[in-house]
Amino acid sequence: ENYPPTLFGSGRVNPTQNLVDAFPMANGYPINDPGSNYDSNNPYNDRDPRLSLYIVYNGSKSGPQDQTINTALDSPDNNGLNKTETSTRTGYYLKKLLNQKVNADPSSETPAYHYKPFIRYTEIFLGYAEAANEAWGPMGAGSHSYSAYDVVKAIRGRAGIVSDDPYLESVKNDKDRMRELIRNERRLELCFEGIRFWDIRRWKESITEPAEGISINNGVHTVLPEVENRSYQNYMYYGPIPYSEEIKFTNLLQNEGW
């Protein structure tokens, strides 16, 4: 369902430009930071290695034959932007969770296991980091042996961010900036695992931000600002209480709006 069309896929899940922009540079700086050295003409160069592990962007290698995927508007094949109903709408395809050794050709057979984790070790540590930062600040550890800073440094180091991580060092004494960094690490590490939407509502961040994409034509990158608009209302920060639960206890009131 999620491989690009030329790999016999249906291209269903299309990562957004919003998510791509959330990946920092390999030096750890967000792309909008002056210290990042981000080049908008070569937006995928020197990025956090997780970007190429999780997302197929223009020029990525994918599939058992390491096929180059061209997602540009002027692509000669159906991997290009909006070429057919199975082509990407955002300029990106999903890579995370997919086995790149699998040949999806209907005439082929690739025996392999597909693992679906219910909870990951990394998620547990990110939950701890978020709570530790709120309770004791970035460098505090309470009665434990590691802090929010220690967790974030370990996760980013494993991901391939430079070992000295100057951006992390610049926020380690600022609770608010560390909170922002932890939330972004959750966004990256746990993407496509069914967690982001719950996090956004839990933090009361905007749930109406339009999904963005990228159009590449003759090598020129142009952001598509409204690939999909979101029409959530404020009451949707809370979910509905199932009717089966309401009828068990008459004093239980339905959440507003539902």
PDB file of C-alpha atoms in Angstrom, residues 27 48 84 115 184 202:
ATOM      1  CA  ASN A  27      24.776  19.303  13.221  1.00  0.00           C
ATOM      2  CA  ASP A  48      19.475  14.400  10.380  1.00  0.00           C
ATOM      3  CA  THR A  84      -1.670   9.276 -11.237  1.00  0.00           C
ATOM      4  CA  TYR A 115       7.043  -6.614  13.150  1.00  0.00           C
ATOM      5  CA  ASN A 184      10.120  17.633  18.342  1.00  0.00           C
ATOM      6  CA  ARG A 202      -2.457  16.711  24.784  1.00  0.00           C
TER       7      ARG A 202
END
